[in-house]
Short mmCIF file of C-alpha atoms in Angstrom, two decimals:
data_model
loop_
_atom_site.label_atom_id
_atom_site.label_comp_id
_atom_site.label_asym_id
_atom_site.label_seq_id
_atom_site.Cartn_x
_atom_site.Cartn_y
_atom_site.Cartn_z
CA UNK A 341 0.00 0.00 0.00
CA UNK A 342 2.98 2.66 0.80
CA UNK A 343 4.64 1.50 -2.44
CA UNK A 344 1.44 2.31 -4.14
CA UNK A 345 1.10 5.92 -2.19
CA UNK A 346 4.42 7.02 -3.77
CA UNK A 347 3.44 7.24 -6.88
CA UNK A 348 0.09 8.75 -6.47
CA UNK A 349 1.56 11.53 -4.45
CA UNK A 350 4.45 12.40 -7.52
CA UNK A 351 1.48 12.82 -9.96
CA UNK A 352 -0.44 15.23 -7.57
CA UNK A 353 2.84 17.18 -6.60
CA UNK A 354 3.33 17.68 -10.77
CA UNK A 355 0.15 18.96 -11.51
CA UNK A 356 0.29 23.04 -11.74
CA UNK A 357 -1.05 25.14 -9.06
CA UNK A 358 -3.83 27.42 -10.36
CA UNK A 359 -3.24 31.36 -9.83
CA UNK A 360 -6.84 32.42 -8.22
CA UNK A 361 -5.24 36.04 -7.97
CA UNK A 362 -4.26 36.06 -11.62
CA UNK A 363 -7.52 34.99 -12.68
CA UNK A 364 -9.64 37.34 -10.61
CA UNK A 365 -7.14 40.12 -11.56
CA UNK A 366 -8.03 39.36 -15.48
CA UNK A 367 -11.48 38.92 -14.71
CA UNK A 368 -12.09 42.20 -13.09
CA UNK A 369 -9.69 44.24 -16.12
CA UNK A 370 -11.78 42.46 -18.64
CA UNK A 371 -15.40 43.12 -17.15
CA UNK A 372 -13.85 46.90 -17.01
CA UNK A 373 -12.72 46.75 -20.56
CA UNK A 374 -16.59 45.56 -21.14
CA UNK A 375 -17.58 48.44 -19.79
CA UNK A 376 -15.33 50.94 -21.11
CA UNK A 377 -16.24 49.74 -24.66
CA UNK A 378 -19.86 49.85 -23.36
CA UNK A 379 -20.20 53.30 -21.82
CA UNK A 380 -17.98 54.71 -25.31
CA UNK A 381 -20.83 53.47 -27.53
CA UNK A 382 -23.25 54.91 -25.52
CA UNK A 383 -20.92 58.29 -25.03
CA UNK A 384 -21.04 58.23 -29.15
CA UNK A 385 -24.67 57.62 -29.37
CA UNK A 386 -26.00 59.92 -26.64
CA UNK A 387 -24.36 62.97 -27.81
CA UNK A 388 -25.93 63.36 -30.75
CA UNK A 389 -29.00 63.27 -29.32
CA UNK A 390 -28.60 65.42 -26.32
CA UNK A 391 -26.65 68.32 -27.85
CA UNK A 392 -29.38 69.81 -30.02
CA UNK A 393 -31.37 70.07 -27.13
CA UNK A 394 -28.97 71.64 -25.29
CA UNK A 395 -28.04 73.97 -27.96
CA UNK A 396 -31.93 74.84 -27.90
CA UNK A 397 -31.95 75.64 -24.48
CA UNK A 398 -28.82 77.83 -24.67
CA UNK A 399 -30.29 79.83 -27.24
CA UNK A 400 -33.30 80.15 -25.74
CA UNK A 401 -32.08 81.62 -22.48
CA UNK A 402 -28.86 83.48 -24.32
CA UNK A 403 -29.81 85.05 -27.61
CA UNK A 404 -30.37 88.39 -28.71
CA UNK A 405 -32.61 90.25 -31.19
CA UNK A 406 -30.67 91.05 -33.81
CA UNK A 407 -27.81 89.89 -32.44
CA UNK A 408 -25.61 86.74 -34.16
CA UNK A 409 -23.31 85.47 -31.28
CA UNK A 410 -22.36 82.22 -31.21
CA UNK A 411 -19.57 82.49 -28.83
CA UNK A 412 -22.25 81.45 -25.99
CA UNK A 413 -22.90 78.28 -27.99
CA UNK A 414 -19.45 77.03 -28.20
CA UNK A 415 -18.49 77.95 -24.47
CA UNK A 416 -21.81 75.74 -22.74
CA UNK A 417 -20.90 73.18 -25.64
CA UNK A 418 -16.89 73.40 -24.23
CA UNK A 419 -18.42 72.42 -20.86
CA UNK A 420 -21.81 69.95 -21.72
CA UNK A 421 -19.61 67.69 -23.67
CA UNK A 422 -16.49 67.14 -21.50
CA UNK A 423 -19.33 66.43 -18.50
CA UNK A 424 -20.84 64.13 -20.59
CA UNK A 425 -17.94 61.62 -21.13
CA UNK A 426 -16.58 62.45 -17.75
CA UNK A 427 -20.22 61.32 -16.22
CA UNK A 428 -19.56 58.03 -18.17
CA UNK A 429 -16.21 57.12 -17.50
CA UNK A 430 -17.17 58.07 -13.51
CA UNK A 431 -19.91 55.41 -14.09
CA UNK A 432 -17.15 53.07 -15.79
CA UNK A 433 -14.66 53.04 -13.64
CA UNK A 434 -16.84 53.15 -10.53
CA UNK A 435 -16.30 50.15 -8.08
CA UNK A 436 -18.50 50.76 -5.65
CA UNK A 437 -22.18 52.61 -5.04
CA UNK A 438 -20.39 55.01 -2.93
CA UNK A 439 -17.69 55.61 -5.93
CA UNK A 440 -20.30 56.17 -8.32
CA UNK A 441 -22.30 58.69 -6.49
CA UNK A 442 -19.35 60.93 -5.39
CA UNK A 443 -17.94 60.96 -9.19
CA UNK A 444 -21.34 62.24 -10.65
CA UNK A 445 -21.85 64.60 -7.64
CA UNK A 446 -18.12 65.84 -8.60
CA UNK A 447 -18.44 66.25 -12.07
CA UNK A 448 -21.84 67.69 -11.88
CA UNK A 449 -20.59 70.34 -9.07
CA UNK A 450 -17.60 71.24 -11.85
CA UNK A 451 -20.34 71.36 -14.94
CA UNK A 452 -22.22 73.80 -12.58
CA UNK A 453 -19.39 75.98 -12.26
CA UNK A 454 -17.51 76.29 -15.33
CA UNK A 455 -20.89 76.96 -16.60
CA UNK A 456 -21.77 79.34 -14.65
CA UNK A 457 -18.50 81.26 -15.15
CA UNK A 458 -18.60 80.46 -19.03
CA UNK A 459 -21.99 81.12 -19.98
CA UNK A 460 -24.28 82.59 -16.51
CA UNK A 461 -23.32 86.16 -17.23
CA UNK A 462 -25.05 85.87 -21.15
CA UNK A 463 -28.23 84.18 -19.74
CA UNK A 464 -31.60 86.13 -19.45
CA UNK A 465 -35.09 85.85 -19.68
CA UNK A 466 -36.30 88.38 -22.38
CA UNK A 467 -36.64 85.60 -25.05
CA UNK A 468 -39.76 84.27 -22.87
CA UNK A 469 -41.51 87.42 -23.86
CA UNK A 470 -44.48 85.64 -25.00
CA UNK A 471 -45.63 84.25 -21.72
CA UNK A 472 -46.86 87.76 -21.13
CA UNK A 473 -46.98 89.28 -23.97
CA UNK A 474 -49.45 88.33 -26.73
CA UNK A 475 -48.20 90.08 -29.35
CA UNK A 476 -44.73 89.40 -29.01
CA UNK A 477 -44.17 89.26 -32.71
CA UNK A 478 -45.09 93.02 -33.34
CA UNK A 479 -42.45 93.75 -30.16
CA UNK A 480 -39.76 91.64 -31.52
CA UNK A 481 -39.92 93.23 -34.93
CA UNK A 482 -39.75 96.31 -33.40
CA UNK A 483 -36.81 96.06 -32.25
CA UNK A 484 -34.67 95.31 -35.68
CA UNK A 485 -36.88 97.63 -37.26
CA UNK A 486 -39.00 95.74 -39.32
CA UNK A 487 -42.75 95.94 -39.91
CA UNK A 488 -45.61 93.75 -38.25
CA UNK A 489 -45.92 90.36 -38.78
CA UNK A 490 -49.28 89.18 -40.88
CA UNK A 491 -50.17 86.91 -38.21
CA UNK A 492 -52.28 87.41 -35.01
CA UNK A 493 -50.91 85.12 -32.43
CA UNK A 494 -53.53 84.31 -29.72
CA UNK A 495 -52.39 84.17 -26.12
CA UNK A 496 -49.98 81.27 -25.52
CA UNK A 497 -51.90 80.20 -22.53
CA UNK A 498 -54.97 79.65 -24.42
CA UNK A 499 -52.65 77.42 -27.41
CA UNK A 500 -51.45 75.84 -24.12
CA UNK A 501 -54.70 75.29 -22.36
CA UNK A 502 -56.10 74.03 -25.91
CA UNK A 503 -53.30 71.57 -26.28
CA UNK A 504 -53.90 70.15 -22.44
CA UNK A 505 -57.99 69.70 -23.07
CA UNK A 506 -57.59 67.89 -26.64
CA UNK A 507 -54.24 65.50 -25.22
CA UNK A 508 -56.22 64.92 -21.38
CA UNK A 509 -59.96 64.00 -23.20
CA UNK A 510 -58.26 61.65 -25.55
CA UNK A 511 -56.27 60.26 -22.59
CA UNK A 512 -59.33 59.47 -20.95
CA UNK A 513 -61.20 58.11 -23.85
CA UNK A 514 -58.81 56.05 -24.97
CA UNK A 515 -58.13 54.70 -21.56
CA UNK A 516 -61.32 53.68 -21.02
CA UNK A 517 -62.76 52.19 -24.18
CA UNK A 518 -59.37 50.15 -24.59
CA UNK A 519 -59.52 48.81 -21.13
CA UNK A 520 -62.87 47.73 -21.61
CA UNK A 521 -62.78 46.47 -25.22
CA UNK A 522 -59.30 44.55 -24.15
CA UNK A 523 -60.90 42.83 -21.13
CA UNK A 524 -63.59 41.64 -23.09
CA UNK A 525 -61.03 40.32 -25.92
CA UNK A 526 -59.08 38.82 -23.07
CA UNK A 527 -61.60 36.96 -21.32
CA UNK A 528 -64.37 35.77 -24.04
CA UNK A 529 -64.30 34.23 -26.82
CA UNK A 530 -67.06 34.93 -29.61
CA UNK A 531 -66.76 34.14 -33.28
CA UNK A 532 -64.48 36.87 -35.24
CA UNK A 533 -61.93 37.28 -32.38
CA UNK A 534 -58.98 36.51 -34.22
CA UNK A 535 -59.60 38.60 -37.20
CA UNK A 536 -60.52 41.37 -34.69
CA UNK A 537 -57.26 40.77 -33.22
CA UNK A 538 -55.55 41.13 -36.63
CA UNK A 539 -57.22 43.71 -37.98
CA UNK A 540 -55.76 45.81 -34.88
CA UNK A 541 -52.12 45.56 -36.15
CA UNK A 542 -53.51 46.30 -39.31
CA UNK A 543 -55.16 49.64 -38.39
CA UNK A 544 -51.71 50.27 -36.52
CA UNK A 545 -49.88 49.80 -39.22
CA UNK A 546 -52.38 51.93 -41.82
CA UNK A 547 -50.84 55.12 -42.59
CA UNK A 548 -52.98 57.80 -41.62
CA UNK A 549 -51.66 60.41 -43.88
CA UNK A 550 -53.58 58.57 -46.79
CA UNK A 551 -56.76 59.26 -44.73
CA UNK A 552 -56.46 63.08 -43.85
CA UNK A 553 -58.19 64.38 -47.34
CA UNK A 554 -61.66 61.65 -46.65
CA UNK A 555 -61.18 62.57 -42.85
CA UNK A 556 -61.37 66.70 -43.73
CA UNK A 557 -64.55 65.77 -45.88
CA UNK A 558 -66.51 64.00 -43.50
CA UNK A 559 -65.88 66.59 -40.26
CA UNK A 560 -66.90 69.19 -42.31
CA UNK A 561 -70.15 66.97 -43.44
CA UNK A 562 -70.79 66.55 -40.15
CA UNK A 563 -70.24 70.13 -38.68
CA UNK A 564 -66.92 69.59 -36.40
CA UNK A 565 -64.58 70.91 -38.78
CA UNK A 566 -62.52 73.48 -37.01
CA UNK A 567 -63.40 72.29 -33.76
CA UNK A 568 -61.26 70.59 -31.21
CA UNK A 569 -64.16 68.02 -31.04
CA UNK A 570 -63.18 66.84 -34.46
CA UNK A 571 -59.92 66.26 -33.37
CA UNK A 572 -60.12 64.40 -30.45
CA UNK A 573 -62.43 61.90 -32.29
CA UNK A 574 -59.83 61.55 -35.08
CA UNK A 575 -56.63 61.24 -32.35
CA UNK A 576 -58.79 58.48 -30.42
CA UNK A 577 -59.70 56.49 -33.63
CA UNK A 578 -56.21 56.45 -34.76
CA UNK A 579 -54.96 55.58 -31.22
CA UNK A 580 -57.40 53.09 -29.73
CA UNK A 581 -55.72 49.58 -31.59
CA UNK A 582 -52.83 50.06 -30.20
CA UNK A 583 -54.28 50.79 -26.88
CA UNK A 584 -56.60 47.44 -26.94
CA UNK A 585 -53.78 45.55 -28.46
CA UNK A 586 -51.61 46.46 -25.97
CA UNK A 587 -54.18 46.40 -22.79
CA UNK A 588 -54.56 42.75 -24.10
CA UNK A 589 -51.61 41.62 -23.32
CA UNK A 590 -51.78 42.88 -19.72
CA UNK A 591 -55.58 41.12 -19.06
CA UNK A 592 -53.81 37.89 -20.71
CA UNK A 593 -50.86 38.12 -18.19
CA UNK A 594 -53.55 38.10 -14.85
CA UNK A 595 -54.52 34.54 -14.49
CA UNK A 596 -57.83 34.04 -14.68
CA UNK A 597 -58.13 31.78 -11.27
CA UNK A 598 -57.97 35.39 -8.90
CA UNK A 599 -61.15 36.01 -11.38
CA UNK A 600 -62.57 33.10 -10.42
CA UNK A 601 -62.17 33.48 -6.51
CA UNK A 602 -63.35 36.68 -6.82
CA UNK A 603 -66.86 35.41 -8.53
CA UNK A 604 -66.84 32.68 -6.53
CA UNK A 605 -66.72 34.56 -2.92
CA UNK A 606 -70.25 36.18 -4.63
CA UNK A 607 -68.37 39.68 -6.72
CA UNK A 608 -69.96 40.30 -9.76
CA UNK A 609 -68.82 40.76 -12.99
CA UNK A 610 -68.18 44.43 -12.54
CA UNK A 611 -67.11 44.30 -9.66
CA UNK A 612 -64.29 41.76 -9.51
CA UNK A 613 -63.17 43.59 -12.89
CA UNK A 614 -62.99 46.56 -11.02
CA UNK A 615 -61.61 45.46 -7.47
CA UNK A 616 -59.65 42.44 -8.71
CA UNK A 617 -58.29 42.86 -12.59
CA UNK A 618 -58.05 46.53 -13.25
CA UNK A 619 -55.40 46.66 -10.28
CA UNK A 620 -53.35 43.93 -11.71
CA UNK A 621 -53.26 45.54 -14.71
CA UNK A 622 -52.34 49.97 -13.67
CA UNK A 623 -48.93 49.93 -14.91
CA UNK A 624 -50.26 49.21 -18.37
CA UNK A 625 -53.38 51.53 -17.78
CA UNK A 626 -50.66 54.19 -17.03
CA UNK A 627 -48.50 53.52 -19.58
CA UNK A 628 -51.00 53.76 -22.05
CA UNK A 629 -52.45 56.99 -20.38
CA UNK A 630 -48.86 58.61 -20.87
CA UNK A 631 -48.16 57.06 -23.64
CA UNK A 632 -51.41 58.56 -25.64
CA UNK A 633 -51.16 61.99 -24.01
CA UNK A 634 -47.78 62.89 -24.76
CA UNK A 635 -49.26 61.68 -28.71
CA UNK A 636 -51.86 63.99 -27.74
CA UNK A 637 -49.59 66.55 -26.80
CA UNK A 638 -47.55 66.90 -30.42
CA UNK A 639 -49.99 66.07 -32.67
CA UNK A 640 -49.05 68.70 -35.44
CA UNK A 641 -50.96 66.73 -38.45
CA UNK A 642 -54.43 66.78 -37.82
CA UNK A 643 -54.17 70.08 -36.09
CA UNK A 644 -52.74 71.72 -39.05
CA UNK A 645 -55.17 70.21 -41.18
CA UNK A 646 -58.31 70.42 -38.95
CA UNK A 647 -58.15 73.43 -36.87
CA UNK A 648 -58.46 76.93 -38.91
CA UNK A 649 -58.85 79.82 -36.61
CA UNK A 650 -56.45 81.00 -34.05
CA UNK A 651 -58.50 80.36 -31.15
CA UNK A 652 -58.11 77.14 -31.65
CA UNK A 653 -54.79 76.77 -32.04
CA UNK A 654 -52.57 74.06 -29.98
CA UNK A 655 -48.60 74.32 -28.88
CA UNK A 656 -47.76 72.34 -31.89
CA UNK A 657 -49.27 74.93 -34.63
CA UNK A 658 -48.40 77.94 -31.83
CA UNK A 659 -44.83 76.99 -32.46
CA UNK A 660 -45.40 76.38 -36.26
CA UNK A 661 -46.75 79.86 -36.71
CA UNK A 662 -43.75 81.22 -34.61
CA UNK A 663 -40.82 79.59 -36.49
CA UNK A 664 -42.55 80.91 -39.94
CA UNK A 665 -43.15 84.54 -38.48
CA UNK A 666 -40.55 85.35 -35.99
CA UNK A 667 -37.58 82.87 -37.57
CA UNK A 668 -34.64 85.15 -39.34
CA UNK A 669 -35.37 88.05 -36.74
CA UNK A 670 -35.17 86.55 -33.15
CA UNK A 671 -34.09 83.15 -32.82
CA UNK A 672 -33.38 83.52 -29.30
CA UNK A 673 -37.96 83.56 -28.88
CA UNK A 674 -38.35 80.58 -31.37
CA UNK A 675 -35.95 78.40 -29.27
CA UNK A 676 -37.88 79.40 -26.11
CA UNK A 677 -40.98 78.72 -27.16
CA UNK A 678 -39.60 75.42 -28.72
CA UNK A 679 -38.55 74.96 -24.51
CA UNK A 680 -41.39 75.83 -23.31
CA UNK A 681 -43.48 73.53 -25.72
CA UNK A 682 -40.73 70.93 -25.10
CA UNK A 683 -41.34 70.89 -20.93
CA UNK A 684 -44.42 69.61 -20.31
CA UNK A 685 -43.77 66.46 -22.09
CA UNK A 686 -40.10 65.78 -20.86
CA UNK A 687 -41.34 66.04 -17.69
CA UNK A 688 -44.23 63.51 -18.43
CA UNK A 689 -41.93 61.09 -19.83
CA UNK A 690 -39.29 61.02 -17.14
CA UNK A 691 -41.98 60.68 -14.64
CA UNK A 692 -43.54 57.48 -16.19
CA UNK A 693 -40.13 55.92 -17.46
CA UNK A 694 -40.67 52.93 -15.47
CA UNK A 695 -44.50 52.24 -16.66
CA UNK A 696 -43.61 52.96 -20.27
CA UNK A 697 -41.00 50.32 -20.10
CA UNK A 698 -43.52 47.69 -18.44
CA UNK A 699 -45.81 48.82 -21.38
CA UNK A 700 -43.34 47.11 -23.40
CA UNK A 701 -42.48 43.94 -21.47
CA UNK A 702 -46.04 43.31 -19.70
CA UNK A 703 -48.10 44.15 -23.30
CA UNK A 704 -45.62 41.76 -25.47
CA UNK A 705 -45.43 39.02 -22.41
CA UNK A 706 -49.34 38.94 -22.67
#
């Protein structure tokens, strides 16, 4: 038995010893190259994006009537873009939670400065004139001289308040029609139902541009031509498939047994959809609500086409109307009104990031 030991012993003394240190050394450096490679694509991809909105913002707070500087422009873009990749590579090279929030505290904190040095002592307000002033575009040609614009601009809290009314009632119609028509496509089965389901897509997919000449016809048959009725009804035909189809999959995800117990412990119809599904199913009923009034919100198609008089104007032809009036004399008031049309939404959007992704997974999952 010892002469057998001997041997057994040589074989395990010859095999190489593995370097855990080494190997955790070049799995950390490559998980950090991974990274690295990562946050450069995005660093590439993102600025693209985010510099002509921050070039509108500059402008809007910095420029002058009459006045061509462009020295502001390059001096926030000399400090936006080097606290953009820094941000990144803070994220990169981050090893801990800790790390990571004292790097984009301290390149934030240096943004803010160098900023504020650069560019704070160009920045005013004068270019929001129109938030008090409804003829803003008589003012503003004033001021280079030049004679009064042909159009009449109404107030831009009435284009503002038109804009919330037609985006907020098509929020809640579509809301509530697609909730109801997708529960009912979720939970019974009747004959058509799959060619209902396909003709959804279908609608989806239908470019509505082909439709806007037959559309114009028929609200002005009907009287609602010019009216931000008419428009509302359009906005909600054109929007409700994808609500339903999408609602659908979020009724198909809730299983239909807490149904059951529900109408079994004596609920009713109505009521366990209302106490039992409907609250399985809010993230999707709120990401379809944002969803469809930030749609709401820009529509610049049917409001150009359907609405006539100024009264009835929205945020979308407001701003249309100001870029062909005012642009060439003061581009300092079209980017703020660009800003301030731009707000409301961003705001929306950032607020209901997380329900706007679930749209996605919970809808398609259904």
């Amino acid at each position: 038995m010892a002469a057998q030991a001997i041997p057994m012993a040589s074989t395990a003394a010859s095999e190489p010893t593995v370097d855990w240190d080494a190997l955790a050394t070049r799995a950390r450096l490559a998980r950090r190259t991974k990274a690295t490679v990562l946050y450069a694509f995005l660093i590439a991809v993102s600025l693209p994006i985010i510099l002509p909105y921050f070039w509108l913002v500059t402008i809007a707070f910095s420029a002058k009537t009459g006045v061509a500087e462009t020295a502001v422009l390059w001096r926030s873009m000399a400090v936006v873009v080097p606290a953009v990749i820094a941000f990144w590579l803070s994220a990169a090279l981050a090893q801990s939670r800790r790390q990571l929030w004292i790097g984009i505290a301290t390149v934030a904190a240096i943004a803010v400065i160098a900023f504020g040095l650069l560019v704070g002592p160009h920045l005013h307000l004068g270019n929001f004139i129109f938030l008090w002033e409804p003829d803003f575009a008589s003012v503003v040609r004033s001021r280079v001289g030049e004679v009064k614009g042909a159009v009449q601009f109404p107030n831009v809290w009435h284009a503002f308040g038109n804009s919330i009314l037609i985006a907020g009632t098509q929020t809640v119609i579509v809301v509530t029609v697609a909730s109801l028509a997708a529960y009912y496509l979720s939970r019974f089965q009747f004959p058509g139902r799959s060619s209902m389901l396909r003709s959804l897509l279908v609608l989806h997919a239908f470019p509505v541009l082909t439709l806007i000449v037959p559309m114009f016809l028929m609200l002005y048959w009907i009287g609602l031509l010019d009216t931000l009725s008419g428009v509302i009804l359009v906005l909600v035909a054109f929007e409700l498939p994808f609500a339903i189809f999408i609602m659908k999959g979020f009724f198909d995800a809730v299983p239909w047994d807490i149904e059951m117990s529900a109408l079994t412990d004596g609920a009713s119809r109505r009521q366990a959809f209302v106490s039992v599904v409907l609250p399985q199913v809010r993230n999707g009923i709120l990401a379809i609500a944002v969803f469809t009034f930030i749609r709401g919100w820009e529509e610049y198609i049917f409001v150009f086409t359907f609405l006539i008089r100024n009264s009835n104007w929205t945020m979308s032809l407001y701003m249309y109307w100001v870029r062909d009036d005012v642009m060439g004399v003061d581009y300092g008031v079209v980017s703020a009104v660009g800003v301030f049309y731009l707000v409301p939404s961003l705001i929306l959007y950032m607020a209901a990031q997380r329900y706007l992704m679930q749209m996605s997974i919970g809808g398609v999952k259904g």
